[in-house]
Amino acid sequence: MSNRRNFLKGVVAAGGAAVAATAVTTRAEARETRQRPPEALGLLYDATLCVGCKACVAACKQVNNNPAEFSTVDQLWDTPLDTSGKTFNLIKMYRSGTMETKDTEENGFAFMKTSCMHCADPSCVSACPVSAMTKDPKTGIVEYNADACIGCRYCVAACPFGIPKYQYDSPTGKIGKCELCRHRHKDGLYSACAEVCPTGATLYGKTSDLLVEAKRRLALKPGSTAVFPRGNISGGKDQSYENVVGNYLQHVYGEKEYGGTQVLKLSAVPFQKVGMPNLPPEAAAAHSENIQHALYGGLMMPLAVLGAMTFVAKRNVKHDDADGDDQKGEN
Amino acid sequence: MAANSNAHHTPAPVGGNLFNTTTLVCGVLIAIMIAVLAVRFVFGLGAVTNLNDGYPWGIWVVVDVVIGSAFACGGFSVAMLVYIFNKGQYHPLVRPALLASLFGYTLAGVGVIFDLGRW
Ligand code: SF4
Ligand code: SF4
Ligand code: SF4
């Protein structure tokens, strides 16, 4: 009898010690929101330069071998109403009142690009249970591996921008999302959407270069004329041209949001009005991983529960000849 | 420890006809389920679940996780009551509770496989 009692005491003590030890280590492991890698690649989308031609939407379809999607009766043109498992990039329109002037909040209109932001600390990567979504440590591109994916659609639910989309019309549906045209990089090509953009509204390059360019634009005088690059800002031939400076909000969307995204955006109409959520500088992925790792790190919570149950079981052991019920109502 | 006075009853067959109302109703439900799954495996999840990217998870997840785990919880609760809190008078409930648990986890595990979208 005393043997078992000592054993139980030992179990409880060992459990307690393990719990204490893991509590210390998990606190040390608590991670901050991750930042962009130094060589991060991305896009700069400038809504004031966008003319709404949707050349980028067509180019994105073409290079990703995606079929047209129809929303009109005659089915003549590719007319998707939102991104989908087969539409990775879309230009959406903001409209207000009489829609007289471009890039005005009241009685105006504006464009906004919808495609993956390539977050510094992506929720989709954190949520994916099988690591089918990964972030390249060098380029920071958030990549999708269809061979690993189990189609659980966790990433769809997790992304704050609503980017990963599942193909619900197929028994073996994949997730569709922009991968920054990484399949074209080996041929020396870059993002098709930036390549075809006639006004440089979508610009490709290293995010560090794009951020400098975005800040340069914010410092220009609205209405004046300035030179704007097109295509790839971090290399390739110079395609810059002159255009009128837009009436920018003093905010580079994606500089700080969620620890920073690799796709940056400029706009004259408040970002929430054009469909970009208001996000804190800390990524949800960091929060949720910290909570989860604190609970399960080093099996801390299971050990604590086991320890508590062992303790309760030991206290409640009674002999058949013991009289009555002397428990202390632990349930 | 002394011998437990709350020993198991001797197992005995339930008896009766295998084809009764309960099994027939369940059989019809199973047939409907197989038909739904057949459509799912030809036309994809959208055809039978009405899911979309705004609602990537729907009633199938409710069935897998919420109902399945709820069934499974019974076994844990009763086992905890009897073996941890030592309430021996509830011992006769342990077998049905464990059976329900087995069913619940099987339902959750098998159910989620059909809800996973990439085969
Ligand atoms: S925008 Fe969404 S899909 Fe793209 S990296 Fe961020 S969380 Fe992932
Ligand atoms: S659907 Fe695929 S990529 Fe998305 S979280 Fe599930 S396994 Fe990962
Ligand atoms: S980078 Fe490529 S995949 Fe992404 S939106 Fe542009 S064209 Fe589409």
Short mmCIF file of C-alpha atoms and ligand atoms in Angstrom, two decimals:
data_model
loop_
_atom_site.label_atom_id
_atom_site.label_comp_id
_atom_site.label_asym_id
_atom_site.label_seq_id
_atom_site.Cartn_x
_atom_site.Cartn_y
_atom_site.Cartn_z
CA MET A 1 0.00 0.00 0.00
CA SER A 2 2.71 2.42 0.95
CA ASN A 3 4.54 1.50 -2.26
CA ARG A 4 1.67 2.57 -4.43
CA ARG A 5 1.19 5.70 -2.43
CA ASN A 6 4.82 6.63 -2.90
CA PHE A 7 4.57 5.86 -6.58
CA LEU A 8 1.55 8.12 -6.96
CA LYS A 9 3.30 10.86 -5.05
CA GLY A 10 6.23 10.43 -7.39
CA VAL A 11 4.00 10.71 -10.44
CA VAL A 12 2.41 13.86 -9.13
CA ALA A 13 5.79 15.34 -8.22
CA ALA A 14 7.31 14.43 -11.58
CA GLY A 15 4.30 15.87 -13.37
CA GLY A 16 4.58 19.05 -11.35
CA ALA A 17 8.29 19.35 -12.05
CA ALA A 18 7.76 18.77 -15.79
CA VAL A 19 5.02 21.38 -15.81
CA ALA A 20 7.24 23.88 -14.04
CA ALA A 21 10.15 23.16 -16.40
CA THR A 22 8.08 23.50 -19.56
CA ALA A 23 6.43 26.69 -18.29
CA VAL A 24 9.88 28.26 -18.16
CA THR A 25 11.00 27.06 -21.59
CA THR A 26 7.78 27.98 -23.39
CA ARG A 27 7.92 31.47 -22.02
CA ALA A 28 11.41 31.80 -23.41
CA GLU A 29 10.20 30.45 -26.78
CA ALA A 30 7.31 32.93 -27.15
CA ARG A 31 7.81 34.40 -30.57
CA GLU A 32 7.35 37.89 -31.93
CA THR A 33 5.59 38.65 -35.20
CA ARG A 34 8.03 37.66 -37.94
CA GLN A 35 9.39 40.32 -40.28
CA ARG A 36 10.02 40.18 -44.03
CA PRO A 37 13.27 38.51 -45.08
CA PRO A 38 15.80 41.06 -46.39
CA GLU A 39 15.58 39.79 -49.98
CA ALA A 40 11.78 39.65 -49.94
CA LEU A 41 10.08 39.97 -53.33
CA GLY A 42 6.73 41.59 -53.84
CA LEU A 43 4.54 44.03 -55.70
CA LEU A 44 3.62 47.68 -55.28
CA TYR A 45 0.08 48.45 -56.36
CA ASP A 46 -0.68 52.15 -56.77
CA ALA A 47 -4.43 52.64 -57.09
CA THR A 48 -4.03 56.20 -58.36
CA LEU A 49 -2.08 54.94 -61.39
CA CYS A 50 -4.45 52.05 -62.15
CA VAL A 51 -6.73 52.69 -65.13
CA GLY A 52 -8.81 49.55 -64.58
CA CYS A 53 -7.83 47.90 -67.87
CA LYS A 54 -7.53 44.46 -66.19
CA ALA A 55 -4.60 43.49 -68.39
CA CYS A 56 -3.11 42.03 -65.21
CA VAL A 57 -6.18 39.87 -64.65
CA ALA A 58 -5.90 38.43 -68.16
CA ALA A 59 -2.14 37.96 -67.91
CA CYS A 60 -2.47 36.21 -64.56
CA LYS A 61 -5.01 33.79 -66.05
CA GLN A 62 -2.74 33.07 -68.98
CA VAL A 63 0.48 32.35 -67.12
CA ASN A 64 -1.28 30.24 -64.49
CA ASN A 65 -3.26 28.27 -67.10
CA ASN A 66 -6.54 29.24 -65.52
CA PRO A 67 -9.80 29.06 -67.48
CA ALA A 68 -12.18 31.97 -68.01
CA GLU A 69 -14.98 32.36 -65.46
CA PHE A 70 -18.28 33.88 -66.51
CA SER A 71 -20.78 36.02 -64.68
CA THR A 72 -22.73 37.30 -67.72
CA VAL A 73 -25.39 35.51 -69.76
CA ASP A 74 -23.59 35.68 -73.11
CA GLN A 75 -20.31 34.28 -71.70
CA LEU A 76 -18.12 36.24 -74.10
CA TRP A 77 -15.49 37.53 -71.72
CA ASP A 78 -13.67 36.34 -68.65
CA THR A 79 -15.80 38.08 -66.02
CA PRO A 80 -15.06 36.69 -62.54
CA LEU A 81 -16.76 38.60 -59.73
CA ASP A 82 -14.20 37.60 -57.14
CA THR A 83 -10.96 35.70 -56.87
CA SER A 84 -11.53 31.95 -56.86
CA GLY A 85 -9.70 28.67 -57.17
CA LYS A 86 -9.20 29.64 -60.81
CA THR A 87 -8.80 33.43 -60.55
CA PHE A 88 -5.77 34.52 -58.53
CA ASN A 89 -5.86 38.23 -59.32
CA LEU A 90 -8.71 40.66 -59.72
CA ILE A 91 -9.16 44.41 -60.02
CA LYS A 92 -12.18 45.49 -58.02
CA MET A 93 -13.93 48.84 -58.20
CA TYR A 94 -15.04 51.20 -55.47
CA ARG A 95 -18.04 53.33 -56.43
CA SER A 96 -19.72 56.21 -54.65
CA GLY A 97 -22.66 58.40 -55.69
CA THR A 98 -22.34 59.94 -59.14
CA MET A 99 -18.87 58.38 -59.67
CA GLU A 100 -17.65 61.63 -61.21
CA THR A 101 -13.99 61.74 -60.24
CA LYS A 102 -11.43 58.99 -59.95
CA ASP A 103 -9.80 58.36 -56.58
CA THR A 104 -12.33 60.37 -54.60
CA GLU A 105 -14.20 58.98 -51.63
CA GLU A 106 -17.48 60.91 -52.23
CA ASN A 107 -19.09 60.78 -55.69
CA GLY A 108 -16.04 59.07 -57.03
CA PHE A 109 -14.56 55.73 -57.94
CA ALA A 110 -11.31 53.87 -57.42
CA PHE A 111 -9.67 50.56 -58.24
CA MET A 112 -8.05 47.99 -56.00
CA LYS A 113 -6.04 44.88 -56.78
CA THR A 114 -6.96 41.67 -54.97
CA SER A 115 -4.21 39.05 -54.81
CA CYS A 116 -2.02 37.44 -52.18
CA MET A 117 -0.16 39.95 -49.99
CA HIS A 118 2.70 37.51 -49.25
CA CYS A 119 2.55 38.31 -45.54
CA ALA A 120 5.71 38.44 -43.46
CA ASP A 121 4.01 36.19 -40.90
CA PRO A 122 1.28 34.46 -42.90
CA SER A 123 -1.80 33.03 -41.23
CA CYS A 124 -2.27 30.52 -44.04
CA VAL A 125 1.16 28.98 -43.36
CA SER A 126 0.52 28.89 -39.62
CA ALA A 127 -2.89 27.25 -40.04
CA CYS A 128 -1.97 24.59 -42.63
CA PRO A 129 -1.77 21.26 -40.77
CA VAL A 130 0.40 19.54 -43.39
CA SER A 131 2.80 22.35 -44.38
CA ALA A 132 1.39 22.56 -47.89
CA MET A 133 1.58 26.34 -47.52
CA THR A 134 5.13 27.46 -46.91
CA LYS A 135 7.03 30.70 -46.93
CA ASP A 136 10.31 30.70 -48.83
CA PRO A 137 13.00 31.76 -46.35
CA LYS A 138 14.86 33.81 -48.98
CA THR A 139 12.27 35.38 -51.28
CA GLY A 140 9.46 35.27 -48.73
CA ILE A 141 7.05 34.05 -51.41
CA VAL A 142 4.15 32.15 -49.85
CA GLU A 143 4.10 28.95 -51.86
CA TYR A 144 1.47 26.24 -52.25
CA ASN A 145 2.25 22.57 -52.74
CA ALA A 146 -0.77 20.79 -54.20
CA ASP A 147 0.83 17.35 -53.63
CA ALA A 148 0.96 17.87 -49.88
CA CYS A 149 -2.41 19.60 -49.53
CA ILE A 150 -5.29 17.59 -48.04
CA GLY A 151 -7.96 20.14 -48.96
CA CYS A 152 -8.98 20.94 -45.39
CA ARG A 153 -9.50 24.64 -46.28
CA TYR A 154 -7.92 25.85 -43.06
CA CYS A 155 -5.94 28.40 -45.07
CA VAL A 156 -9.16 29.70 -46.63
CA ALA A 157 -10.59 30.33 -43.19
CA ALA A 158 -7.34 31.73 -41.78
CA CYS A 159 -6.25 34.39 -44.30
CA PRO A 160 -7.27 37.89 -43.19
CA PHE A 161 -7.38 39.00 -46.83
CA GLY A 162 -9.57 36.11 -48.05
CA ILE A 163 -6.97 34.99 -50.58
CA PRO A 164 -6.61 31.19 -50.72
CA LYS A 165 -9.61 29.79 -52.57
CA TYR A 166 -10.61 26.17 -52.97
CA GLN A 167 -11.94 24.53 -56.14
CA TYR A 168 -15.32 23.32 -54.90
CA ASP A 169 -16.31 21.94 -58.30
CA SER A 170 -13.75 19.14 -58.31
CA PRO A 171 -13.45 15.99 -56.16
CA THR A 172 -9.70 16.63 -56.09
CA GLY A 173 -9.91 20.43 -55.84
CA LYS A 174 -6.76 22.43 -55.20
CA ILE A 175 -6.21 25.71 -53.46
CA GLY A 176 -5.73 28.57 -55.89
CA LYS A 177 -3.69 31.59 -54.94
CA CYS A 178 -1.03 33.95 -56.31
CA GLU A 179 2.48 32.60 -55.82
CA LEU A 180 4.08 35.73 -57.24
CA CYS A 181 4.61 33.85 -60.51
CA ARG A 182 7.45 31.88 -58.96
CA HIS A 183 7.17 29.30 -61.75
CA ARG A 184 8.35 32.00 -64.16
CA HIS A 185 11.41 33.05 -62.17
CA LYS A 186 13.62 30.24 -63.48
CA ASP A 187 13.17 31.64 -66.98
CA GLY A 188 14.24 35.08 -65.80
CA LEU A 189 10.67 36.33 -65.89
CA TYR A 190 8.80 38.08 -63.13
CA SER A 191 5.17 38.61 -62.14
CA ALA A 192 3.00 38.71 -65.27
CA CYS A 193 0.63 41.25 -63.75
CA ALA A 194 3.48 43.74 -63.29
CA GLU A 195 4.99 42.89 -66.65
CA VAL A 196 1.84 43.81 -68.59
CA CYS A 197 0.69 46.77 -66.50
CA PRO A 198 0.70 49.77 -68.90
CA THR A 199 0.91 52.44 -66.19
CA GLY A 200 3.18 50.80 -63.63
CA ALA A 201 0.28 50.66 -61.19
CA THR A 202 1.44 47.12 -60.47
CA LEU A 203 5.18 47.13 -60.04
CA TYR A 204 7.38 44.12 -59.24
CA GLY A 205 10.61 44.10 -57.27
CA LYS A 206 12.27 43.63 -53.92
CA THR A 207 9.93 44.84 -51.21
CA SER A 208 12.71 47.03 -49.79
CA ASP A 209 13.01 48.83 -53.16
CA LEU A 210 9.23 49.03 -53.51
CA LEU A 211 8.94 50.57 -50.05
CA VAL A 212 11.47 53.29 -50.97
CA GLU A 213 9.52 53.96 -54.17
CA ALA A 214 6.22 54.13 -52.26
CA LYS A 215 7.67 56.63 -49.79
CA ARG A 216 9.05 58.69 -52.68
CA ARG A 217 5.57 58.92 -54.17
CA LEU A 218 4.03 59.97 -50.86
CA ALA A 219 6.52 62.84 -50.66
CA LEU A 220 5.64 64.17 -54.14
CA LYS A 221 3.27 67.09 -54.58
CA PRO A 222 -0.20 65.87 -55.63
CA GLY A 223 -1.11 67.13 -59.10
CA SER A 224 2.50 67.71 -60.14
CA THR A 225 4.21 65.61 -62.80
CA ALA A 226 6.73 62.95 -61.86
CA VAL A 227 8.53 59.96 -63.32
CA PHE A 228 7.09 56.51 -62.53
CA PRO A 229 8.84 53.19 -63.15
CA ARG A 230 7.08 50.25 -64.79
CA GLY A 231 7.67 46.50 -64.77
CA ASN A 232 10.49 45.40 -62.49
CA ILE A 233 11.96 48.08 -60.26
CA SER A 234 14.83 45.90 -59.04
CA GLY A 235 16.29 45.06 -62.46
CA GLY A 236 15.50 44.80 -66.14
CA LYS A 237 15.17 47.56 -68.63
CA ASP A 238 14.06 51.05 -67.67
CA GLN A 239 10.46 51.60 -68.74
CA SER A 240 9.77 54.70 -66.68
CA TYR A 241 7.47 57.42 -67.95
CA GLU A 242 5.88 60.66 -66.76
CA ASN A 243 2.49 60.85 -65.11
CA VAL A 244 0.50 63.04 -62.74
CA VAL A 245 1.02 62.47 -59.02
CA GLY A 246 -2.09 61.18 -57.24
CA ASN A 247 -3.67 62.56 -54.12
CA TYR A 248 -2.27 59.82 -51.86
CA LEU A 249 -3.27 58.99 -48.34
CA GLN A 250 -0.07 59.14 -46.28
CA HIS A 251 -0.12 55.40 -45.63
CA VAL A 252 1.78 52.58 -47.28
CA TYR A 253 -0.60 49.66 -46.77
CA GLY A 254 1.44 46.57 -45.94
CA GLU A 255 4.42 48.41 -44.47
CA LYS A 256 3.37 47.57 -40.92
CA GLU A 257 0.15 45.56 -41.18
CA TYR A 258 0.60 42.07 -39.69
CA GLY A 259 4.32 42.64 -39.32
CA GLY A 260 4.47 43.83 -42.92
CA THR A 261 3.40 42.27 -46.18
CA GLN A 262 5.56 41.90 -49.26
CA VAL A 263 2.86 43.37 -51.48
CA LEU A 264 2.42 47.07 -50.74
CA LYS A 265 -0.44 49.33 -51.71
CA LEU A 266 -1.05 53.04 -52.18
CA SER A 267 -4.49 54.58 -52.46
CA ALA A 268 -6.33 57.91 -52.35
CA VAL A 269 -9.53 56.39 -50.95
CA PRO A 270 -9.34 54.99 -47.37
CA PHE A 271 -8.10 51.42 -47.51
CA GLN A 272 -11.04 49.95 -45.61
CA LYS A 273 -13.41 51.42 -48.19
CA VAL A 274 -11.56 49.66 -50.99
CA GLY A 275 -11.61 46.33 -49.21
CA MET A 276 -8.33 46.22 -47.31
CA PRO A 277 -8.90 45.26 -43.66
CA ASN A 278 -7.59 47.33 -40.78
CA LEU A 279 -4.94 45.07 -39.24
CA PRO A 280 -2.67 45.52 -36.21
CA PRO A 281 1.13 45.35 -36.54
CA GLU A 282 1.14 41.99 -34.75
CA ALA A 283 0.23 38.92 -36.80
CA ALA A 284 -2.58 36.65 -35.63
CA ALA A 285 -0.27 33.73 -36.40
CA ALA A 286 2.13 34.87 -33.67
CA HIS A 287 -0.69 35.22 -31.15
CA SER A 288 -2.28 31.86 -31.83
CA GLU A 289 1.03 29.99 -31.98
CA ASN A 290 2.08 31.53 -28.69
CA ILE A 291 -1.14 30.46 -27.01
CA GLN A 292 -1.00 26.97 -28.47
CA HIS A 293 2.67 26.43 -27.73
CA ALA A 294 2.20 27.71 -24.19
CA LEU A 295 -0.56 25.16 -23.63
CA TYR A 296 0.94 22.20 -25.45
CA GLY A 297 4.64 23.07 -25.48
CA GLY A 298 6.61 20.22 -23.89
CA LEU A 299 3.23 18.49 -23.30
CA MET A 300 2.68 20.97 -20.50
CA MET A 301 -1.10 20.99 -20.42
CA PRO A 302 -1.54 17.21 -20.83
CA LEU A 303 0.97 16.63 -18.03
CA ALA A 304 -0.81 19.12 -15.81
CA VAL A 305 -4.14 17.42 -16.45
CA LEU A 306 -2.62 13.99 -15.87
CA GLY A 307 -1.04 15.20 -12.64
CA ALA A 308 -4.30 16.67 -11.40
CA MET A 309 -6.24 13.52 -12.29
CA THR A 310 -3.70 11.29 -10.60
CA PHE A 311 -3.95 13.41 -7.52
CA VAL A 312 -7.75 13.32 -7.48
CA ALA A 313 -7.84 9.57 -8.15
CA LYS A 314 -5.43 8.96 -5.33
CA ARG A 315 -7.48 11.03 -2.91
CA ASN A 316 -10.67 9.25 -3.88
CA VAL A 317 -9.39 5.74 -3.43
CA LYS A 318 -11.40 4.16 -0.64
CA HIS A 319 -11.75 0.65 0.68
CA ASP A 320 -14.87 -1.36 0.20
CA ASP A 321 -15.27 -1.54 3.96
CA ALA A 322 -15.01 2.26 4.26
CA ASP A 323 -18.26 3.81 5.24
CA GLY A 324 -20.12 6.43 3.25
CA ASP A 325 -18.87 8.91 0.69
CA ASP A 326 -16.18 11.27 1.90
CA GLN A 327 -15.20 12.95 -1.34
CA LYS A 328 -14.90 16.68 -1.56
CA GLY A 329 -17.00 17.16 -4.70
CA GLU A 330 -14.14 17.66 -7.16
CA ASN A 331 -16.36 17.21 -10.21
CA MET B 1 -7.17 -3.06 -3.29
CA ALA B 2 -10.04 -5.23 -2.26
CA ALA B 3 -12.28 -6.87 -4.85
CA ASN B 4 -14.73 -4.51 -6.47
CA SER B 5 -18.35 -5.17 -5.59
CA ASN B 6 -19.50 -3.38 -8.79
CA ALA B 7 -18.39 -6.12 -11.16
CA HIS B 8 -19.56 -6.34 -14.76
CA HIS B 9 -22.71 -8.23 -15.58
CA THR B 10 -22.21 -11.25 -17.76
CA PRO B 11 -22.59 -10.23 -21.42
CA ALA B 12 -25.78 -11.50 -23.05
CA PRO B 13 -27.15 -11.20 -26.62
CA VAL B 14 -29.72 -8.46 -27.18
CA GLY B 15 -31.95 -10.82 -29.14
CA GLY B 16 -34.76 -9.89 -31.52
CA ASN B 17 -34.87 -9.52 -35.28
CA LEU B 18 -31.97 -7.76 -37.03
CA PHE B 19 -34.42 -6.05 -39.41
CA ASN B 20 -36.49 -3.91 -37.11
CA THR B 21 -37.67 -0.29 -37.45
CA THR B 22 -34.45 1.18 -36.10
CA THR B 23 -32.13 -0.71 -38.41
CA LEU B 24 -34.37 -0.11 -41.42
CA VAL B 25 -34.54 3.66 -40.80
CA CYS B 26 -30.78 3.72 -40.33
CA GLY B 27 -30.41 1.68 -43.50
CA VAL B 28 -32.36 4.26 -45.49
CA LEU B 29 -30.23 7.05 -44.02
CA ILE B 30 -27.07 5.14 -44.90
CA ALA B 31 -28.31 4.68 -48.46
CA ILE B 32 -28.93 8.44 -48.76
CA MET B 33 -25.46 9.09 -47.37
CA ILE B 34 -23.86 6.80 -49.93
CA ALA B 35 -25.74 8.59 -52.72
CA VAL B 36 -24.59 12.00 -51.42
CA LEU B 37 -21.01 10.79 -51.18
CA ALA B 38 -21.17 9.40 -54.71
CA VAL B 39 -22.16 12.85 -55.99
CA ARG B 40 -19.41 14.40 -53.87
CA PHE B 41 -16.79 12.11 -55.42
CA VAL B 42 -17.88 12.97 -58.96
CA PHE B 43 -18.73 16.66 -58.85
CA GLY B 44 -16.78 17.90 -55.84
CA LEU B 45 -17.72 19.29 -52.46
CA GLY B 46 -19.62 22.29 -53.81
CA ALA B 47 -22.25 20.08 -55.44
CA VAL B 48 -23.48 18.55 -52.19
CA THR B 49 -22.43 20.91 -49.40
CA ASN B 50 -23.14 24.35 -50.87
CA LEU B 51 -19.81 25.47 -49.45
CA ASN B 52 -17.99 28.44 -50.92
CA ASP B 53 -14.92 30.47 -50.03
CA GLY B 54 -16.98 32.72 -47.76
CA TYR B 55 -18.03 29.60 -45.83
CA PRO B 56 -15.23 27.09 -46.40
CA TRP B 57 -16.53 24.97 -43.52
CA GLY B 58 -20.17 23.98 -43.09
CA ILE B 59 -22.45 21.34 -41.66
CA TRP B 60 -20.02 18.51 -42.37
CA VAL B 61 -17.55 20.01 -39.97
CA VAL B 62 -20.36 20.34 -37.44
CA VAL B 63 -21.11 16.65 -37.83
CA ASP B 64 -17.43 15.56 -37.77
CA VAL B 65 -16.15 17.68 -34.97
CA VAL B 66 -19.05 18.88 -32.89
CA ILE B 67 -21.37 15.86 -32.93
CA GLY B 68 -18.62 13.24 -33.23
CA SER B 69 -16.58 14.67 -30.39
CA ALA B 70 -19.68 15.20 -28.29
CA PHE B 71 -20.52 11.51 -28.58
CA ALA B 72 -16.95 10.63 -27.75
CA CYS B 73 -17.00 12.86 -24.70
CA GLY B 74 -19.45 10.55 -22.95
CA GLY B 75 -16.86 7.80 -22.54
CA PHE B 76 -14.35 10.20 -21.03
CA SER B 77 -16.86 11.77 -18.66
CA VAL B 78 -18.18 8.49 -17.34
CA ALA B 79 -14.71 6.95 -17.09
CA MET B 80 -13.56 10.01 -15.19
CA LEU B 81 -16.58 9.87 -12.90
CA VAL B 82 -16.11 6.20 -12.12
CA TYR B 83 -12.31 5.76 -12.13
CA ILE B 84 -11.01 9.18 -11.11
CA PHE B 85 -13.74 10.32 -8.74
CA ASN B 86 -14.36 6.73 -7.71
CA LYS B 87 -18.16 6.86 -7.98
CA GLY B 88 -18.54 3.12 -8.31
CA GLN B 89 -22.33 3.24 -8.39
CA TYR B 90 -22.16 4.51 -11.99
CA HIS B 91 -20.08 1.58 -13.18
CA PRO B 92 -22.89 -0.02 -15.22
CA LEU B 93 -22.81 3.09 -17.44
CA VAL B 94 -19.20 2.59 -18.43
CA ARG B 95 -19.77 0.05 -21.20
CA PRO B 96 -22.48 1.95 -23.10
CA ALA B 97 -20.50 5.18 -22.66
CA LEU B 98 -17.35 3.64 -24.09
CA LEU B 99 -19.32 2.17 -26.97
CA ALA B 100 -20.76 5.63 -27.70
CA SER B 101 -17.24 7.06 -27.52
CA LEU B 102 -15.97 4.52 -29.99
CA PHE B 103 -18.82 5.38 -32.31
CA GLY B 104 -18.25 9.12 -31.83
CA TYR B 105 -14.55 9.04 -32.63
CA THR B 106 -15.10 6.72 -35.56
CA LEU B 107 -17.78 9.06 -36.87
CA ALA B 108 -15.50 12.08 -36.43
CA GLY B 109 -12.50 10.37 -37.99
CA VAL B 110 -14.30 8.81 -40.94
CA GLY B 111 -16.50 11.87 -41.42
CA VAL B 112 -13.60 14.27 -41.65
CA ILE B 113 -12.00 12.18 -44.37
CA PHE B 114 -14.95 12.89 -46.67
CA ASP B 115 -14.84 16.57 -45.79
CA LEU B 116 -11.17 16.84 -46.73
CA GLY B 117 -11.27 18.22 -50.22
CA ARG B 118 -8.16 16.91 -51.91
CA TRP B 119 -8.06 13.19 -52.62
S1 SF4 C 1 -2.46 37.24 -47.97
FE1 SF4 C 1 -3.43 35.39 -47.13
S2 SF4 C 1 -2.79 33.78 -48.54
FE2 SF4 C 1 -1.40 35.49 -48.87
S3 SF4 C 1 0.33 35.08 -47.47
FE3 SF4 C 1 -1.09 36.40 -46.36
S4 SF4 C 1 -2.34 34.94 -45.20
FE4 SF4 C 1 -1.35 33.76 -46.83
S1 SF4 C 2 -6.38 23.35 -47.79
FE1 SF4 C 2 -4.34 22.55 -48.25
S2 SF4 C 2 -2.97 24.35 -48.19
FE2 SF4 C 2 -4.90 24.95 -47.19
S3 SF4 C 2 -4.54 24.56 -45.01
FE3 SF4 C 2 -5.52 22.68 -45.83
S4 SF4 C 2 -3.80 21.36 -46.42
FE4 SF4 C 2 -2.95 23.43 -46.14
S1 SF4 C 3 2.20 37.68 -59.44
FE1 SF4 C 3 1.51 36.22 -61.02
S2 SF4 C 3 0.07 34.89 -59.94
FE2 SF4 C 3 0.32 36.71 -58.66
S3 SF4 C 3 -1.32 38.10 -59.27
FE3 SF4 C 3 0.47 38.64 -60.53
S4 SF4 C 3 0.26 37.44 -62.40
FE4 SF4 C 3 -1.13 36.54 -60.88
#
